[in-house]
């Protein structure tokens, strides 16, 4: 009976304590501070275990939790201590990768050494097993690798040190804290469990602006560690009487063990993980994932309060996507000799900003263009599509409009008399009952409509003509999903006006329309992330699972903070004037914040060394990974964008015709 009891007791202990690093560390931290074997002590410890399990389950999904203290608050708390001790890696220094071992993946790619990543990880494990103390230096690790390969130890040690020098950056949060402490003449030391030498770490610290540390304690040189407590004994022998506050990211070695050894301690959450759960848990290819996640985590989670939730949305979901798309645009520019890139309003707005500032290889223009004008330009060729997009789509909306309002919204109000003469009451709601009759009238009046839309064609050509002077090939850049803008500009310039300019199109992604395959095969359409002919898993995820909401979530991320352009008209003096739709002022603050986040990621990404960027090819799966993860969290997206004003249609709207993202999400059963 006793054996069975102990068996189940062990199982429960593992399930509720030992199998969860956060719970285990917090529990042993509590145990160190509350020893005792009495029944009351045991009951308190059981209560603590239950409490920690509750906290763990509650906080496990809280990926956006930020550090609690500002720099001022943190510094103020240190005044009562004689000496301030800092952990180094993931505290004072941040690597611009997600995990420390990502440094080895970078080295493997840079030096064309397949499996170096695995070799390096296993070598450190083996070296520690062979060490009497478990502490090792870099040479001992490379001695293990040299047994199994033909590497030159000196060369490869130098390469790893160079990689760390390149990838390590100062933590801006602690950089400010240390500078403040230096002004207060506080004694500052650093304590690290690390295989690099003190000499190397001092160079790293100096490179990152940390130059006034009184002393640095490195585990491999003392052959004892923070994790087992011995290195704290060494520190204590150096400063026997002073009060010491130690700060670090490892809750076990930097917090629990420090307190056990008589130090005060503060736990700094690792920027890449909370409670051993990755902040950005979605999968990506190894190198692109390592550096892009490292950039995001180091900026958003270091402790300095940055921008709002929309900034984070843009940085996480749009930054890498914008970089990848711009790189793809340049591939097209180089391969096909593009003379000018036209970024289509409104979705090309932030992409053009990114391209011009960081990727500029070709002259560019931001052009006022829209689905509304495209449909008028293409009306006589694609009349059925015009009816489908402008009438059939409206037919299925919950908000019904009168026939008179319908004609106004789709710019066909000049057909009012034609409808009246056919017995249609313009005050009636547009419904299934009158849909077919109205469609028949549109077909009957096709020539009249074509002649009316001719002004749209002429005005658009007049607008575009100065932009394409001396151009043989232009690339029309839009977001998605069928590329109507590119088709209409191609039709206008190549067929209607026969300018001699060849028009190509680029999209981030497409829908599943099979007609896209011909355009892609003919090398006139270039989809970046997915299409019916490549990366079908992305295409199917986007289109077969909440297609409408996915489209809108992407579009709002790249949309411009301006009203929708409709078409050009001529004023009394004969000059072109743009006609715009409803002014969506309620959205502009959100859009601007999202764009700031996108631009911040791009800035940091382009701050990477050229040796790193040369290894990072951003495929569609990587570029889309963050957005897929975010969009698969309906509650989060709903909370962010439920009040975002939007219209799913192209047309001339007033405020009464605008709905919200929240309403669309509910109608589409997304939430």
XYZ file of C-alpha atoms in Angstrom:
671
model
C 0.000 0.000 0.000
C 2.872 2.358 0.903
C 4.623 1.622 -2.407
C 1.428 2.374 -4.363
C 0.948 5.623 -2.426
C 4.521 6.731 -3.151
C 4.066 5.848 -6.843
C 1.011 8.079 -7.173
C 2.631 10.772 -5.041
C 5.587 10.867 -7.453
C 3.275 11.047 -10.472
C 1.347 13.942 -8.949
C 4.592 15.721 -8.038
C 5.829 15.453 -11.618
C 2.532 16.536 -13.127
C 2.000 19.512 -10.819
C 5.590 20.635 -10.172
C 8.557 18.997 -11.880
C 7.228 18.908 -15.443
C 6.683 22.690 -15.525
C 9.898 24.772 -15.332
C 8.056 27.884 -14.198
C 6.166 26.074 -11.414
C 9.261 24.122 -10.379
C 11.433 27.234 -10.109
C 8.805 29.242 -8.272
C 8.040 26.365 -5.914
C 11.675 25.791 -4.956
C 12.114 29.525 -4.559
C 9.236 29.406 -2.043
C 10.665 26.269 -0.393
C 14.046 27.957 0.134
C 12.365 30.862 1.902
C 9.875 28.722 3.884
C 11.619 25.585 5.121
C 10.062 23.318 7.733
C 8.664 19.808 8.083
C 5.622 20.411 10.273
C 2.099 19.648 9.051
C 1.303 23.350 8.782
C 4.388 23.859 6.592
C 3.378 20.958 4.328
C -0.166 22.310 3.966
C 1.216 25.741 3.026
C 3.475 24.150 0.399
C 0.543 22.208 -1.077
C -1.441 25.436 -1.208
C 1.509 27.107 -2.938
C 1.632 24.335 -5.550
C -2.090 24.766 -6.245
C -1.677 28.526 -6.482
C 1.259 28.212 -8.917
C -0.670 25.782 -11.100
C -3.537 28.259 -11.280
C -1.189 31.130 -12.158
C 0.642 29.013 -14.749
C -2.545 28.039 -16.549
C -3.837 31.586 -16.420
C -0.614 33.166 -17.656
C 0.511 30.497 -20.102
C -1.258 32.190 -22.999
C -0.385 35.776 -22.054
C 2.257 36.331 -24.723
C 2.168 40.131 -24.590
C 2.864 40.531 -20.871
C 5.408 43.310 -20.368
C 8.002 43.993 -17.713
C 6.443 45.729 -14.783
C 8.939 48.454 -13.902
C 10.001 51.528 -15.800
C 13.682 52.480 -15.855
C 13.054 55.110 -13.148
C 11.265 52.606 -10.904
C 13.953 50.002 -11.409
C 16.794 52.406 -10.620
C 15.013 53.742 -7.544
C 14.723 50.209 -6.158
C 18.500 49.717 -6.424
C 19.464 52.666 -4.205
C 19.266 50.658 -0.988
C 21.927 48.166 -2.125
C 25.699 48.601 -2.024
C 26.427 46.544 -5.133
C 24.306 45.834 -8.210
C 25.051 42.555 -9.947
C 23.870 41.775 -13.477
C 23.603 38.627 -15.506
C 25.112 39.243 -18.953
C 23.489 37.267 -21.782
C 19.737 37.815 -22.252
C 19.965 40.570 -19.640
C 22.657 43.172 -20.330
C 23.220 41.802 -23.818
C 20.570 40.624 -26.247
C 21.332 38.509 -29.262
C 19.355 39.468 -32.363
C 18.190 35.847 -32.616
C 15.461 33.974 -30.800
C 17.620 31.303 -29.099
C 21.335 31.309 -28.149
C 21.896 28.205 -30.292
C 20.697 30.147 -33.361
C 24.233 31.577 -33.435
C 25.408 28.100 -34.470
C 22.798 27.917 -37.240
C 24.125 31.218 -38.582
C 27.696 29.851 -38.505
C 26.622 26.631 -40.245
C 25.153 28.597 -43.148
C 27.863 31.244 -43.329
C 30.729 28.746 -43.438
C 28.981 26.012 -45.474
C 29.360 23.354 -42.768
C 26.280 21.059 -42.782
C 25.303 19.750 -39.323
C 27.594 22.192 -37.509
C 24.560 23.368 -35.506
C 23.965 19.881 -34.094
C 27.680 19.166 -33.653
C 28.190 22.336 -31.637
C 25.231 21.670 -29.346
C 26.229 18.041 -28.704
C 29.886 18.982 -28.162
C 28.993 21.334 -25.328
C 26.844 18.667 -23.679
C 29.647 16.109 -23.947
C 32.279 18.546 -22.707
C 30.200 19.333 -19.625
C 29.780 15.617 -18.903
C 33.551 15.154 -19.066
C 34.172 18.133 -16.774
C 34.446 17.454 -13.050
C 32.502 20.615 -12.284
C 30.221 20.724 -15.295
C 31.847 24.011 -16.321
C 33.703 24.261 -19.629
C 35.405 26.862 -21.791
C 35.182 27.358 -25.530
C 38.385 25.448 -26.285
C 37.149 22.368 -24.429
C 33.974 22.429 -26.522
C 35.887 22.684 -29.798
C 38.262 19.928 -28.702
C 35.213 17.642 -28.743
C 34.233 18.804 -32.249
C 37.820 18.320 -33.464
C 37.722 14.663 -32.424
C 34.864 14.088 -34.852
C 35.796 16.436 -37.714
C 38.841 17.987 -39.336
C 38.182 21.542 -38.140
C 40.944 23.925 -37.179
C 40.137 24.689 -33.534
C 41.685 28.171 -33.561
C 39.836 29.225 -36.709
C 36.470 27.983 -35.495
C 36.828 29.464 -32.021
C 37.605 32.771 -33.671
C 34.551 32.381 -35.923
C 32.233 31.787 -32.988
C 33.600 34.792 -31.116
C 33.162 36.929 -34.241
C 29.590 35.681 -34.581
C 28.798 36.635 -30.978
C 30.381 40.055 -31.526
C 28.173 40.556 -34.559
C 24.912 39.259 -33.098
C 25.057 40.643 -29.546
C 23.532 44.078 -28.964
C 23.064 46.136 -25.797
C 19.698 45.737 -24.110
C 18.319 49.305 -24.328
C 16.420 48.838 -21.061
C 19.476 47.909 -19.008
C 21.728 50.251 -20.958
C 19.689 53.134 -19.559
C 19.680 51.595 -16.078
C 23.445 51.059 -16.050
C 24.078 54.615 -17.269
C 21.897 55.936 -14.448
C 23.682 53.764 -11.888
C 27.066 54.987 -13.134
C 25.956 58.591 -12.594
C 25.014 57.617 -9.028
C 28.491 56.083 -8.586
C 26.982 52.707 -7.735
C 29.259 49.672 -7.669
C 28.326 47.425 -10.610
C 29.482 43.883 -11.334
C 28.464 41.184 -13.833
C 28.062 37.471 -13.168
C 27.566 34.923 -15.939
C 27.392 31.182 -16.484
C 29.279 31.114 -19.766
C 31.949 29.253 -21.767
C 33.509 32.389 -23.290
C 36.547 33.885 -21.586
C 36.469 37.034 -19.473
C 38.627 38.737 -22.097
C 36.092 38.016 -24.847
C 33.139 39.041 -22.704
C 34.858 42.296 -21.730
C 35.280 43.059 -25.445
C 31.606 42.226 -26.024
C 30.570 44.476 -23.152
C 32.775 47.313 -24.371
C 31.418 46.982 -27.917
C 27.903 47.314 -26.455
C 28.809 50.365 -24.374
C 29.295 48.742 -20.943
C 32.733 49.983 -19.851
C 32.578 50.795 -16.119
C 31.865 47.428 -14.524
C 33.989 46.904 -11.439
C 34.469 43.175 -12.027
C 33.111 40.385 -14.218
C 32.726 36.838 -12.880
C 32.570 34.075 -15.514
C 31.698 30.518 -14.481
C 34.152 28.618 -16.659
C 37.130 30.530 -15.226
C 36.143 29.782 -11.631
C 34.925 26.251 -12.493
C 31.679 26.856 -10.654
C 28.319 28.272 -11.638
C 25.394 30.416 -10.575
C 23.123 27.459 -11.293
C 24.750 25.358 -8.554
C 25.518 28.316 -6.319
C 29.316 28.182 -6.297
C 29.826 31.334 -8.338
C 27.755 33.303 -5.822
C 30.186 32.124 -3.124
C 33.046 33.550 -5.212
C 31.189 36.845 -5.543
C 30.492 36.911 -1.825
C 34.168 36.383 -1.024
C 34.935 39.420 -3.187
C 32.299 41.593 -1.467
C 31.842 39.915 1.938
C 29.859 42.540 3.817
C 27.992 44.555 1.228
C 24.337 44.202 0.345
C 23.997 42.882 -3.194
C 21.104 42.917 -5.641
C 21.438 40.439 -8.500
C 19.384 40.809 -11.697
C 19.009 38.165 -14.403
C 16.642 36.299 -16.700
C 17.019 32.729 -15.417
C 14.509 32.274 -12.643
C 16.405 29.326 -11.194
C 20.045 30.439 -11.306
C 19.555 34.225 -11.271
C 16.702 34.393 -8.797
C 16.131 31.307 -6.687
C 19.801 30.394 -6.236
C 20.841 34.001 -5.694
C 18.326 34.319 -2.857
C 19.407 30.983 -1.442
C 22.957 32.327 -1.278
C 21.901 35.426 0.612
C 21.608 37.933 -2.230
C 18.579 40.000 -3.025
C 17.355 39.262 -6.526
C 15.115 40.536 -9.302
C 13.872 38.305 -12.083
C 14.004 39.842 -15.563
C 11.750 38.057 -18.018
C 13.665 36.703 -20.994
C 12.631 38.779 -24.012
C 12.090 35.662 -26.133
C 9.960 33.630 -23.726
C 7.676 33.979 -20.739
C 7.648 31.085 -18.307
C 9.577 28.995 -20.865
C 6.851 29.482 -23.447
C 8.002 31.088 -26.703
C 6.611 34.593 -27.285
C 6.230 33.909 -31.010
C 5.412 30.197 -31.163
C 4.641 29.871 -34.865
C 6.989 27.864 -37.075
C 9.374 29.357 -39.618
C 12.513 28.293 -41.444
C 15.441 28.265 -39.085
C 17.479 31.347 -39.976
C 14.691 33.694 -41.049
C 12.707 32.664 -37.987
C 15.692 33.097 -35.680
C 16.514 36.643 -36.751
C 13.012 37.984 -37.401
C 11.696 36.707 -34.070
C 14.840 37.908 -32.329
C 14.366 41.409 -33.762
C 10.718 41.572 -32.688
C 11.212 40.122 -29.215
C 14.255 42.258 -28.417
C 12.413 45.434 -29.355
C 8.958 44.792 -27.915
C 9.832 42.892 -24.740
C 13.015 44.464 -23.382
C 11.158 46.506 -20.760
C 10.975 49.911 -22.379
C 7.363 50.718 -23.068
C 6.930 51.146 -26.795
C 3.916 51.799 -28.959
C 0.356 50.518 -28.700
C -1.188 47.183 -29.682
C -1.630 48.248 -33.315
C 2.060 49.064 -33.555
C 2.766 45.524 -32.343
C 0.292 44.089 -34.837
C 2.083 45.865 -37.664
C 5.561 44.974 -36.481
C 4.802 41.299 -35.908
C 2.468 40.611 -38.827
C 3.465 43.119 -41.472
C 7.185 43.840 -41.107
C 8.660 40.655 -42.526
C 5.875 40.423 -45.109
C 6.753 43.901 -46.404
C 10.463 43.018 -46.528
C 9.859 39.768 -48.377
C 7.506 41.381 -50.872
C 9.958 44.209 -51.632
C 12.763 41.710 -52.167
C 10.471 39.837 -54.559
C 9.680 43.066 -56.420
C 13.396 43.602 -56.987
C 13.767 40.074 -58.336
C 11.164 40.969 -60.978
C 12.822 44.340 -61.630
C 16.193 42.670 -62.232
C 14.957 39.702 -64.236
C 12.614 41.555 -66.583
C 14.324 44.933 -66.853
C 11.504 46.973 -65.329
C 11.813 50.717 -65.940
C 9.291 51.910 -63.355
C 7.274 50.438 -60.501
C 3.744 51.765 -59.964
C 2.404 51.190 -56.451
C -1.394 51.175 -56.531
C -3.426 53.180 -54.026
C -4.328 52.492 -51.273
C -2.736 49.126 -50.611
C 0.628 50.054 -52.113
C 1.110 53.039 -49.812
C 3.261 51.563 -47.037
C 4.907 49.063 -49.402
C 6.168 51.979 -51.500
C 7.526 53.678 -48.385
C 9.443 50.536 -47.451
C 10.645 49.988 -51.011
C 11.837 53.566 -51.570
C 13.681 53.761 -48.261
C 15.306 50.326 -48.113
C 15.034 48.488 -51.441
C 15.133 51.185 -54.113
C 16.412 49.748 -57.408
C 13.931 51.325 -59.765
C 12.008 54.570 -60.214
C 8.608 54.444 -58.540
C 5.266 56.218 -58.488
C 2.335 55.990 -56.097
C -0.691 56.037 -58.376
C -4.296 56.839 -57.564
C -6.152 53.815 -58.833
C -8.995 51.673 -57.559
C -11.208 48.698 -58.257
C -13.989 51.205 -58.923
C -12.099 52.841 -61.803
C -10.740 49.475 -62.993
C -14.256 48.071 -63.335
C -15.322 51.060 -65.401
C -12.255 50.776 -67.647
C -12.922 47.058 -68.217
C -16.723 47.270 -68.360
C -17.269 46.461 -72.038
C -14.859 43.499 -71.924
C -15.927 42.077 -68.564
C -19.567 43.129 -68.224
C -20.500 39.951 -66.382
C -17.752 40.516 -63.818
C -18.949 44.093 -63.377
C -22.476 42.866 -62.609
C -21.193 40.183 -60.245
C -19.045 42.575 -58.206
C -21.393 45.544 -58.178
C -24.854 43.988 -58.092
C -24.716 40.332 -57.136
C -22.427 40.975 -54.195
C -24.725 43.675 -52.853
C -27.692 41.366 -53.212
C -26.481 39.154 -50.368
C -25.665 41.876 -47.863
C -27.830 42.297 -44.784
C -28.051 46.064 -45.256
C -30.459 46.649 -48.132
C -30.452 49.846 -50.185
C -32.992 51.371 -52.515
C -32.525 50.974 -56.260
C -31.924 54.710 -56.477
C -29.136 54.445 -53.865
C -27.693 51.430 -55.671
C -27.431 53.362 -58.943
C -25.731 56.231 -57.121
C -23.208 53.975 -55.393
C -22.161 52.239 -58.627
C -22.144 55.464 -60.667
C -25.061 54.490 -62.919
C -27.546 57.128 -61.832
C -27.885 58.220 -65.479
C -29.903 54.975 -65.980
C -32.751 56.132 -63.729
C -35.070 56.995 -66.611
C -34.305 53.699 -68.351
C -35.349 51.791 -65.237
C -38.467 53.915 -64.737
C -39.491 53.347 -68.347
C -39.265 49.618 -67.700
C -41.627 49.881 -64.738
C -39.092 49.801 -61.919
C -39.811 51.901 -58.827
C -36.500 53.483 -57.744
C -37.676 53.693 -54.133
C -37.972 49.905 -53.900
C -35.237 48.027 -52.079
C -32.754 46.202 -54.275
C -33.648 42.494 -53.791
C -33.878 39.154 -55.555
C -37.284 40.245 -56.862
C -35.883 42.973 -59.098
C -32.272 41.823 -59.570
C -32.753 40.018 -62.913
C -34.751 42.873 -64.430
C -32.070 45.397 -63.506
C -29.346 43.137 -64.940
C -31.292 42.864 -68.206
C -31.493 46.650 -68.444
C -27.744 46.957 -67.860
C -27.055 44.553 -70.726
C -29.540 46.408 -72.937
C -27.853 49.711 -72.084
C -24.295 48.397 -72.437
C -23.339 50.853 -75.187
C -24.721 53.777 -73.201
C -22.813 52.697 -70.105
C -19.613 52.117 -72.112
C -19.821 55.635 -73.537
C -20.320 57.099 -70.049
C -17.341 55.156 -68.692
C -15.192 56.351 -71.609
C -14.374 59.473 -69.612
C -12.910 57.296 -66.869
C -10.633 55.623 -69.429
C -9.517 58.892 -70.998
C -8.909 60.605 -67.674
C -6.941 57.660 -66.279
C -4.763 57.508 -69.380
C -4.146 61.250 -69.175
C -3.112 60.762 -65.537
C -0.786 57.823 -66.255
C 0.751 59.085 -69.479
C 3.389 61.407 -67.906
C 4.475 58.604 -65.578
C 5.307 56.141 -68.356
C 7.295 58.431 -70.643
C 10.490 56.654 -71.780
C 9.319 53.398 -70.185
C 9.298 50.101 -72.059
C 8.288 47.936 -69.099
C 6.382 48.844 -65.964
C 5.419 46.777 -62.927
C 2.072 47.420 -61.250
C 2.324 46.503 -57.551
C -0.862 45.763 -55.635
C -1.820 43.648 -52.640
C -4.199 40.971 -53.939
C -6.274 38.980 -54.763
C -7.030 38.819 -58.476
C -5.052 41.802 -59.703
C -7.848 43.735 -61.367
C -5.765 46.914 -61.210
C -2.936 45.340 -63.156
C -5.330 43.857 -65.716
C -7.054 47.187 -66.328
C -3.818 49.180 -66.614
C -2.433 46.545 -68.987
C -5.627 46.705 -71.054
C -5.573 50.518 -71.059
C -1.905 50.948 -72.032
C -1.332 47.924 -74.246
C -4.657 47.531 -76.053
C -6.761 50.673 -75.873
C -4.002 53.250 -76.370
C -1.278 50.908 -77.714
C 1.521 52.824 -76.004
C 4.148 50.148 -76.629
C 4.645 49.755 -72.878
C 4.561 46.203 -71.521
C 2.706 45.948 -68.220
C 3.568 43.357 -65.559
C 1.781 42.888 -62.224
C 2.829 41.762 -58.752
C 0.592 40.684 -55.861
C 1.323 39.476 -52.347
C -1.123 36.608 -52.886
C -4.040 35.554 -55.039
C -7.377 33.839 -54.778
C -8.092 30.423 -56.301
C -9.421 31.648 -59.658
C -8.046 29.211 -62.259
C -7.689 31.987 -64.850
C -4.745 33.238 -62.795
C -2.707 30.248 -63.936
C -2.522 31.513 -67.516
C -1.403 34.979 -66.466
C 1.264 33.492 -64.206
C 2.439 31.070 -66.917
C 2.668 33.961 -69.403
C 4.930 35.837 -66.994
C 2.619 38.809 -66.783
C 1.509 38.230 -63.177
C 3.910 37.530 -60.300
C 2.332 36.459 -56.987
C 4.725 36.516 -54.053
C 3.437 34.357 -51.206
C 0.954 31.964 -52.835
C -1.167 31.333 -55.902
C -2.877 28.420 -57.699
C 0.552 27.346 -58.965
C 2.733 27.609 -55.841
C 2.532 27.292 -52.051
C -0.944 25.805 -52.209
C -1.060 25.176 -48.458
C -0.921 28.948 -47.906
C -3.464 29.590 -50.641
C -5.900 27.049 -49.200
C -5.466 28.337 -45.657
C -6.135 31.910 -46.773
C -9.028 31.233 -49.141
C -10.833 28.208 -47.730
C -10.813 29.311 -44.113
C -12.342 32.746 -43.484
C -11.314 34.151 -46.874
C -13.188 37.427 -46.442
C -11.834 38.175 -42.965
C -8.295 37.177 -43.958
C -8.436 39.559 -46.909
C -9.642 42.425 -44.756
C -7.069 41.824 -41.998
C -4.277 42.007 -44.569
C -5.772 44.975 -46.402
C -6.208 47.115 -43.297
C -2.561 46.465 -42.423
C -1.325 47.919 -45.706
C -4.049 50.482 -46.378
C -3.219 54.182 -46.609
C -4.579 56.706 -44.072
C -6.592 58.388 -46.801
C -10.078 57.931 -48.257
C -10.609 55.480 -51.111
C -9.953 56.899 -54.555
C -12.790 56.400 -57.049
C -11.893 58.000 -60.383
C -10.679 61.182 -62.059
C -13.072 63.838 -63.304
C -12.458 67.056 -65.212
C -13.126 70.394 -63.530
C -14.426 73.485 -65.305
C -10.905 74.433 -66.369
C -10.406 70.996 -67.908
C -7.926 69.809 -65.289
C -8.034 66.364 -63.691
C -9.422 66.161 -60.185
C -9.527 63.000 -58.080
C -12.889 61.890 -56.737
C -12.756 60.148 -53.363
C -15.195 58.080 -51.355
C -16.123 58.334 -47.657
C -13.457 59.855 -45.361
C -12.591 57.055 -42.925
C -11.010 59.295 -40.297
C -11.821 56.873 -37.470
C -9.319 54.394 -38.917
C -6.358 56.658 -39.523
C -4.857 56.498 -36.046
C -4.939 52.690 -36.171
C -3.442 52.624 -39.673
C -0.635 55.015 -38.730
C 0.257 52.929 -35.674
C 0.331 49.735 -37.748
C 2.582 51.416 -40.305
C 4.969 52.611 -37.586
C 5.281 49.008 -36.453
C 5.970 47.801 -39.992
C 8.592 50.498 -40.541
C 10.293 49.789 -37.214
C 10.694 46.116 -38.087
C 12.067 46.994 -41.527
C 14.514 49.468 -39.966
C 15.807 46.873 -37.504
C 15.909 44.134 -40.150
C 18.050 46.335 -42.360
C 20.277 47.083 -39.394
C 21.468 43.478 -39.522
C 24.965 42.932 -40.870
C 25.173 42.198 -44.591
C 26.664 38.761 -43.848
C 23.416 37.910 -42.049
C 20.997 39.401 -44.577
C 22.740 37.584 -47.429
C 21.641 34.294 -45.824
C 18.014 35.281 -45.283
C 15.686 34.519 -48.159
C 12.143 35.364 -47.092
C 9.806 32.822 -48.646
C 6.040 33.196 -48.534
C 5.646 30.686 -45.703
C 7.979 32.701 -43.479
C 6.453 36.031 -44.458
C 2.936 34.767 -43.740
C 3.652 32.719 -40.598
C 2.965 35.463 -38.059
C -0.239 36.562 -39.749
C -1.503 32.970 -39.932
C -0.930 32.550 -36.215
C -2.592 35.879 -35.417
C -5.584 35.334 -37.707
C -6.158 31.927 -36.117
C -6.857 33.774 -32.864
C -10.322 35.222 -33.642
C -10.864 36.746 -30.218
C -7.628 38.715 -30.378
C -8.371 40.019 -33.878
C -11.932 40.881 -32.899
C -10.789 42.802 -29.830
C -8.289 44.752 -31.952
C -10.475 45.606 -34.929
C -14.116 45.272 -33.908
C -14.648 49.040 -34.301
C -12.579 49.448 -37.469
C -14.776 51.068 -40.143
C -14.877 49.279 -43.456
C -16.815 48.587 -46.629
C -16.503 45.352 -48.556
C -17.645 47.012 -51.803
C -16.240 49.476 -54.281
C -18.475 52.459 -54.817
C -19.579 55.945 -53.829
C -20.516 55.668 -50.168
C -21.722 57.750 -47.333
C -21.169 56.963 -43.671
C -24.431 54.996 -43.505
C -23.041 52.436 -45.953
C -19.998 51.681 -43.791
C -19.940 48.709 -41.448
C -17.305 47.533 -38.958
C -14.833 44.690 -38.929
C -16.552 43.370 -35.836
C -19.890 43.096 -37.630
C -18.275 41.375 -40.619
C -16.475 38.930 -38.331
C -19.766 37.997 -36.700
C -21.618 37.719 -40.002
C -18.901 35.420 -41.365
C -18.928 33.343 -38.140
C -15.279 34.162 -37.556
C -16.030 35.006 -33.955
